[in-house]
Short mmCIF file of C-alpha atoms and ligand atoms in Angstrom, two decimals:
data_model
loop_
_atom_site.label_atom_id
_atom_site.label_comp_id
_atom_site.label_asym_id
_atom_site.label_seq_id
_atom_site.Cartn_x
_atom_site.Cartn_y
_atom_site.Cartn_z
CA MET T 1 98.66 106.62 76.75
CA THR T 2 96.77 104.96 79.82
CA LEU T 3 99.27 104.35 82.89
CA PRO T 4 99.28 101.20 84.71
CA ARG T 5 97.45 101.25 88.12
CA VAL T 6 99.69 100.50 90.96
CA ARG T 7 98.44 100.02 94.46
CA LEU T 8 100.88 100.97 97.09
CA PHE T 9 100.47 99.96 100.78
CA LEU T 10 102.73 101.64 103.29
CA LEU T 11 103.61 99.73 106.60
CA GLY T 12 106.11 102.02 107.98
CA GLY T 13 109.76 101.61 108.46
CA THR T 14 112.84 104.04 107.93
CA ILE T 15 111.46 105.01 104.70
CA THR T 16 108.88 107.01 106.79
CA MET T 17 111.05 108.03 109.74
CA LYS T 18 111.92 111.58 110.69
CA ALA T 19 112.96 113.05 113.94
CA GLY T 20 110.38 114.61 116.28
CA PRO T 21 110.77 117.93 118.00
CA ASP T 22 113.69 116.57 120.05
CA SER T 23 115.89 115.39 117.30
CA ALA T 24 118.24 113.55 119.91
CA SER T 25 115.82 111.05 120.56
CA GLY T 26 115.89 109.43 117.05
CA VAL T 27 113.59 109.00 114.23
CA VAL T 28 110.14 107.57 114.40
CA PRO T 29 107.50 106.76 111.60
CA THR T 30 106.12 109.96 110.44
CA VAL T 31 105.53 110.30 106.39
CA ASP T 32 102.38 109.01 105.18
CA ALA T 33 102.00 107.13 101.88
CA ARG T 34 100.82 110.09 99.88
CA ALA T 35 103.72 112.49 101.15
CA LEU T 36 106.19 109.72 100.47
CA CYS T 37 104.99 109.30 96.78
CA GLN T 38 104.75 113.21 96.34
CA ALA T 39 108.62 113.22 97.28
CA VAL T 40 109.42 110.85 94.23
CA PRO T 41 110.15 113.11 90.91
CA GLY T 42 108.82 111.29 87.91
CA LEU T 43 106.61 108.82 89.65
CA ASP T 44 103.45 110.21 88.07
CA SER T 45 104.76 109.50 84.64
CA VAL T 46 105.24 105.84 85.50
CA ALA T 47 102.03 104.73 86.96
CA TYR T 48 98.74 105.91 88.41
CA VAL T 49 99.62 105.25 92.13
CA ASP T 50 96.78 104.59 94.52
CA ALA T 51 99.02 105.10 97.72
CA ARG T 52 97.38 103.72 101.04
CA THR T 53 98.82 104.22 104.35
CA ASP T 54 97.97 100.93 106.29
CA LYS T 55 100.33 100.99 109.23
CA MET T 56 103.13 103.25 110.49
CA ILE T 57 105.19 100.91 112.58
CA ALA T 58 108.75 99.69 112.65
CA SER T 59 108.82 96.37 110.72
CA GLY T 60 109.76 94.33 113.80
CA ASN T 61 106.05 95.01 115.16
CA LEU T 62 104.69 93.43 111.86
CA THR T 63 102.61 90.14 112.67
CA TYR T 64 101.55 87.19 110.66
CA GLY T 65 97.94 88.61 110.83
CA HIS T 66 99.09 91.85 108.88
CA ALA T 67 100.71 89.66 106.29
CA PHE T 68 97.34 87.63 105.93
CA ASP T 69 95.25 90.59 105.63
CA LEU T 70 97.41 92.03 103.06
CA ALA T 71 97.62 88.82 101.00
CA ALA T 72 93.86 88.76 101.10
CA GLU T 73 93.42 92.39 100.11
CA ILE T 74 95.91 91.82 97.17
CA ARG T 75 94.21 88.65 96.00
CA LEU T 76 90.80 90.46 96.22
CA ALA T 77 92.00 93.69 94.17
CA GLU T 78 93.59 91.21 91.65
CA LYS T 79 90.29 89.37 91.29
CA ASN T 80 88.38 92.63 90.81
CA GLY T 81 90.81 93.50 87.98
CA ASP T 82 91.26 96.96 88.93
CA VAL T 83 94.88 96.96 89.67
CA ASP T 84 97.76 96.08 87.51
CA GLY T 85 100.42 95.81 90.26
CA PHE T 86 101.29 96.14 93.87
CA VAL T 87 103.93 97.58 96.04
CA ILE T 88 104.42 97.10 99.77
CA VAL T 89 106.58 99.55 101.37
CA GLN T 90 107.82 98.58 104.86
CA GLY T 91 110.89 98.75 107.28
CA THR T 92 113.73 96.61 105.96
CA ASP T 93 114.49 94.64 109.27
CA THR T 94 111.82 92.09 108.40
CA LEU T 95 111.30 92.85 104.79
CA GLU T 96 112.65 89.51 103.49
CA GLU T 97 110.11 87.69 105.67
CA MET T 98 107.00 89.60 104.70
CA ALA T 99 108.10 89.02 100.82
CA PHE T 100 108.42 85.22 101.48
CA LEU T 101 105.13 85.11 103.33
CA LEU T 102 103.58 86.75 100.38
CA ASP T 103 105.16 84.65 97.94
CA CYS T 104 104.00 81.59 99.75
CA LEU T 105 100.32 82.75 99.96
CA LEU T 106 99.91 84.68 96.64
CA ASP T 107 99.03 82.74 93.32
CA ILE T 108 98.59 85.72 91.17
CA LYS T 109 99.94 86.94 87.88
CA ARG T 110 100.28 90.47 88.67
CA PRO T 111 103.51 91.94 89.89
CA VAL T 112 104.04 92.22 93.69
CA VAL T 113 107.09 94.27 94.90
CA VAL T 114 108.14 94.88 98.31
CA THR T 115 110.65 97.83 99.08
CA GLY T 116 111.93 100.03 101.80
CA ALA T 117 114.84 102.31 102.60
CA MET T 118 118.07 101.89 104.39
CA ARG T 119 118.42 105.81 104.96
CA ASN T 120 115.70 107.70 106.33
CA PRO T 121 114.39 110.91 104.52
CA ALA T 122 116.44 113.27 106.56
CA GLN T 123 119.93 111.53 105.53
CA LEU T 124 122.08 112.72 102.77
CA SER T 125 121.48 110.44 99.71
CA SER T 126 118.20 108.90 101.28
CA ASP T 127 117.57 105.89 99.07
CA GLY T 128 113.90 105.86 99.60
CA PRO T 129 112.66 107.94 96.71
CA ALA T 130 114.60 106.11 94.40
CA ASN T 131 113.41 102.61 95.96
CA ILE T 132 109.85 103.71 95.53
CA LEU T 133 110.40 104.76 92.00
CA ALA T 134 112.07 101.44 91.17
CA ALA T 135 109.41 99.38 92.96
CA VAL T 136 106.60 101.29 91.20
CA THR T 137 108.38 100.79 87.79
CA CYS T 138 108.67 97.05 88.49
CA ALA T 139 105.11 96.79 89.57
CA ALA T 140 104.06 98.62 86.46
CA THR T 141 105.73 96.07 84.19
CA MET T 142 103.64 93.01 83.56
CA GLU T 143 106.32 90.74 82.79
CA MET T 144 107.51 91.09 86.45
CA GLY T 145 104.35 89.06 87.30
CA LEU T 146 106.26 85.91 86.26
CA ALA T 147 108.85 86.16 88.96
CA GLY T 148 106.50 85.64 91.81
CA VAL T 149 106.89 88.28 94.86
CA VAL T 150 110.21 90.39 94.43
CA VAL T 151 111.95 92.56 96.57
CA VAL T 152 113.46 95.86 94.98
CA LEU T 153 116.03 98.16 96.60
CA ASN T 154 119.13 99.72 95.11
CA ASP T 155 117.81 98.99 91.63
CA ASP T 156 118.18 95.33 92.09
CA ILE T 157 115.28 92.94 91.76
CA HIS T 158 115.61 89.91 93.97
CA ALA T 159 113.14 86.80 94.28
CA ALA T 160 111.40 86.65 97.69
CA ARG T 161 112.44 83.06 98.08
CA TYR T 162 116.29 83.84 97.92
CA VAL T 163 116.77 87.33 99.14
CA SER T 164 118.03 88.40 102.57
CA LYS T 165 119.24 91.42 104.28
CA ARG T 166 122.89 91.17 104.69
CA HIS T 167 124.17 94.43 106.15
CA THR T 168 122.94 96.77 108.92
CA GLY T 169 123.37 100.06 107.12
CA ASN T 170 124.43 99.74 103.42
CA VAL T 171 121.95 100.70 100.64
CA GLY T 172 123.01 97.49 98.85
CA ALA T 173 122.01 95.45 102.01
CA PHE T 174 119.78 93.11 100.07
CA GLN T 175 121.36 90.22 98.48
CA SER T 176 120.45 86.77 97.17
CA PRO T 177 123.47 84.74 98.08
CA ASN T 178 122.42 81.54 96.30
CA ASN T 179 121.77 83.17 92.80
CA GLY T 180 122.03 86.82 92.68
CA PRO T 181 119.23 89.31 91.62
CA VAL T 182 116.56 88.11 89.19
CA GLY T 183 116.54 91.45 87.56
CA ARG T 184 117.60 94.87 87.55
CA ILE T 185 116.26 98.51 86.94
CA VAL T 186 117.94 99.89 84.02
CA GLU T 187 117.37 103.39 82.64
CA GLY T 188 114.03 103.45 84.27
CA GLU T 189 112.88 100.15 83.04
CA ALA T 190 112.38 96.72 84.78
CA HIS T 191 114.56 93.93 83.25
CA LEU T 192 113.96 90.26 84.35
CA PHE T 193 116.91 88.29 83.94
CA SER T 194 115.43 84.86 84.84
CA VAL T 195 112.36 83.46 86.22
CA PRO T 196 112.84 82.07 89.84
CA VAL T 197 111.84 78.79 91.00
CA THR T 198 109.11 79.24 93.80
CA GLY T 199 107.54 76.77 95.98
CA PRO T 200 103.92 75.45 95.82
CA LYS T 201 101.33 78.04 97.22
CA ILE T 202 99.57 77.64 100.46
CA ALA T 203 96.05 78.97 101.18
CA ILE T 204 95.91 82.20 103.30
CA PRO T 205 95.12 80.59 106.65
CA LYS T 206 91.96 81.76 108.38
CA SER T 207 92.41 83.71 111.55
CA GLY T 208 93.51 81.45 114.43
CA ASP T 209 96.28 80.81 116.65
CA ILE T 210 99.78 81.51 115.33
CA PRO T 211 101.95 78.32 116.21
CA ASN T 212 104.89 79.04 118.49
CA ILE T 213 107.72 77.99 116.43
CA ALA T 214 111.34 78.06 118.05
CA LEU T 215 114.27 79.12 115.98
CA ILE T 216 117.65 78.04 117.37
CA LYS T 217 121.19 78.53 115.91
CA ALA T 218 123.97 75.93 116.61
CA SER T 219 127.04 77.45 117.98
CA TYR T 220 130.49 76.49 118.77
CA GLY T 221 130.99 74.54 122.26
CA ASP T 222 127.30 74.66 122.93
CA ASP T 223 125.87 71.95 125.22
CA GLY T 224 122.30 72.15 124.06
CA TYR T 225 120.89 74.08 127.14
CA LEU T 226 118.09 75.67 125.09
CA LEU T 227 116.97 72.64 123.47
CA LYS T 228 116.55 71.20 126.94
CA LEU T 229 114.50 73.99 127.90
CA LEU T 230 112.38 73.57 124.87
CA GLU T 231 111.64 69.90 125.70
CA THR T 232 109.45 71.25 128.62
CA SER T 233 107.79 74.01 126.70
CA ASP T 234 104.59 73.90 124.80
CA CYS T 235 106.15 75.08 121.37
CA ASP T 236 104.58 73.63 118.27
CA GLY T 237 107.62 73.32 116.22
CA LEU T 238 111.34 74.01 115.98
CA VAL T 239 113.66 75.18 113.18
CA ILE T 240 117.43 74.55 114.02
CA GLU T 241 120.12 76.38 111.95
CA ALA T 242 122.73 73.68 111.92
CA PHE T 243 126.64 74.06 111.15
CA GLY T 244 127.37 73.98 107.37
CA ALA T 245 125.29 71.47 105.34
CA GLY T 246 123.32 70.22 108.26
CA HIS T 247 125.33 69.11 111.25
CA LEU T 248 124.90 69.51 114.99
CA PRO T 249 126.89 68.30 118.12
CA GLU T 250 126.11 64.90 119.39
CA LYS T 251 125.20 66.75 122.65
CA TYR T 252 122.07 67.92 121.12
CA LEU T 253 120.94 64.56 119.71
CA ASP T 254 119.04 63.13 122.77
CA SER T 255 116.89 66.32 123.19
CA LEU T 256 116.46 66.33 119.48
CA ASP T 257 115.07 62.87 119.32
CA ARG T 258 112.58 63.68 122.20
CA LEU T 259 111.50 66.73 120.42
CA ALA T 260 111.36 65.18 116.93
CA SER T 261 108.91 62.50 118.37
CA ARG T 262 106.56 65.25 119.46
CA ILE T 263 106.76 68.16 117.08
CA PRO T 264 108.15 68.78 113.76
CA VAL T 265 111.89 69.84 113.72
CA VAL T 266 113.25 71.38 110.57
CA LEU T 267 117.06 71.39 109.90
CA SER T 268 118.38 74.37 108.00
CA SER T 269 121.86 75.76 107.84
CA ARG T 270 123.36 78.79 109.54
CA ALA T 271 125.80 79.23 106.55
CA GLY T 272 123.77 81.76 104.76
CA ALA T 273 123.75 79.83 101.37
CA GLY T 274 123.50 76.56 99.87
CA HIS T 275 121.25 73.37 100.40
CA ILE T 276 121.11 71.15 103.44
CA PHE T 277 123.03 67.86 102.38
CA ARG T 278 121.23 64.56 102.30
CA LYS T 279 123.86 61.79 101.65
CA THR T 280 127.30 62.92 102.25
CA TYR T 281 128.34 63.00 105.96
CA GLY T 282 128.05 59.82 107.81
CA TYR T 283 128.88 60.64 111.39
CA LYS T 284 126.51 61.07 114.37
CA GLY T 285 124.83 64.54 114.24
CA ALA T 286 125.60 64.86 110.63
CA GLU T 287 122.71 65.25 107.80
CA ILE T 288 122.28 61.49 107.32
CA ASP T 289 121.74 60.65 110.77
CA LEU T 290 119.70 63.83 111.59
CA ILE T 291 117.34 62.97 108.70
CA LYS T 292 117.05 59.28 109.84
CA ARG T 293 116.15 60.70 113.48
CA GLY T 294 113.01 62.34 111.85
CA LEU T 295 114.36 65.89 111.27
CA ILE T 296 112.83 67.70 108.13
CA SER T 297 115.49 69.20 105.71
CA SER T 298 114.65 72.78 104.87
CA GLY T 299 116.42 72.33 101.38
CA ILE T 300 117.61 75.65 100.35
CA LEU T 301 115.64 77.83 102.89
CA ASP T 302 117.31 79.55 105.74
CA GLY T 303 116.11 79.58 109.28
CA LEU T 304 113.97 82.81 109.01
CA LYS T 305 112.28 81.35 105.93
CA ALA T 306 111.97 77.75 107.22
CA LYS T 307 110.19 79.17 110.27
CA ILE T 308 107.65 80.92 108.19
CA LEU T 309 106.77 78.13 105.89
CA LEU T 310 106.64 75.67 108.95
CA THR T 311 104.16 78.23 110.54
CA LEU T 312 102.09 78.39 107.27
CA LEU T 313 102.15 74.55 106.87
CA ILE T 314 100.86 74.06 110.44
CA MET T 315 98.32 76.59 110.28
CA SER T 316 96.92 75.37 106.85
CA GLY T 317 96.79 71.79 108.12
CA VAL T 318 99.37 70.61 105.71
CA ASP T 319 101.83 67.79 106.72
CA PRO T 320 104.91 69.74 107.72
CA ARG T 321 106.96 66.71 106.12
CA ALA T 322 105.36 67.39 102.46
CA SER T 323 108.68 67.38 100.70
CA GLN T 324 107.45 69.52 97.66
CA TYR T 325 107.71 72.54 100.05
CA TRP T 326 111.11 72.11 101.22
CA GLN T 327 113.34 72.29 98.15
N1 LIG C 401 114.10 99.53 112.05
C1 LIG C 401 113.63 99.87 110.63
C2 LIG C 401 112.33 98.98 110.35
O1 LIG C 401 112.55 97.89 110.10
C3 LIG C 401 114.62 99.72 109.70
C4 LIG C 401 114.38 99.82 108.45
O2 LIG C 401 113.46 100.26 107.86
O3 LIG C 401 115.38 99.77 107.54
O4 LIG C 401 111.21 99.26 110.54
#
């Protein structure tokens, strides 16, 4: 039997981290892609894995450039037809952002799976090997190509558009609060429960300046001090995580009016799940008023994802108001 060919790109993260000679100074990226795969029992009977060490960094240091390069490499490999599925292994801190970025950029039919680990290799019950086996299993299952980019940890399969990291240390940290996982690894096989809705694809931006997008969270009793500072900044866009279904204090409104007349301002929610409303609340600073003032509703996207989408739209010269992207 010919095994599926899976290309694995390692970017770093806890899954690679071990203590140096002085164990008290903590763990740092150490284990390369090949060694990582060798530590996974049974991996070679699931797929032929072409393991590549791309970066060895903490995921907070990943950039848009890294994601664009990766997307271009994946697209090229798909075009050449020599790879059946792709796995990206990275730190979990920004894993949801990388997955969403790739999902926005990749219009391909092959499975693309992002994974990492919550426990480093030296910890008891380190989850890295199981997550790599699950991710490769998923990438080797052609049906998973229907799901867009997915995130696999703890045997759950999440759609990139809906997943977020909800815990600092738990191996079940990745969740999709709106709709739950779209699949699961069961007895060594990847099962897809439902095909998630994904947004329209965006062309991979050519290299260029990354727009400065501010991301601000509304908070109790706040007087809008940060918004005032932003008014005199050269930022190219703003995402504001509002209360509940899209509500902000009246004290924010003058600044928001001035900002929205100059740059795109996207309204998302700090609630962690659910849509921004469009037509329920009628008071000043509620969704009807804010949308009238020119704010762009993020739909179901949280602030982190809204920031990525706004960045990509600006970079690609697409009108940030194009509503088909904000569902
Ligand atoms: N700090 C690590 C990183 O994101 C955390 C992890 O991998 O879980 O690189």
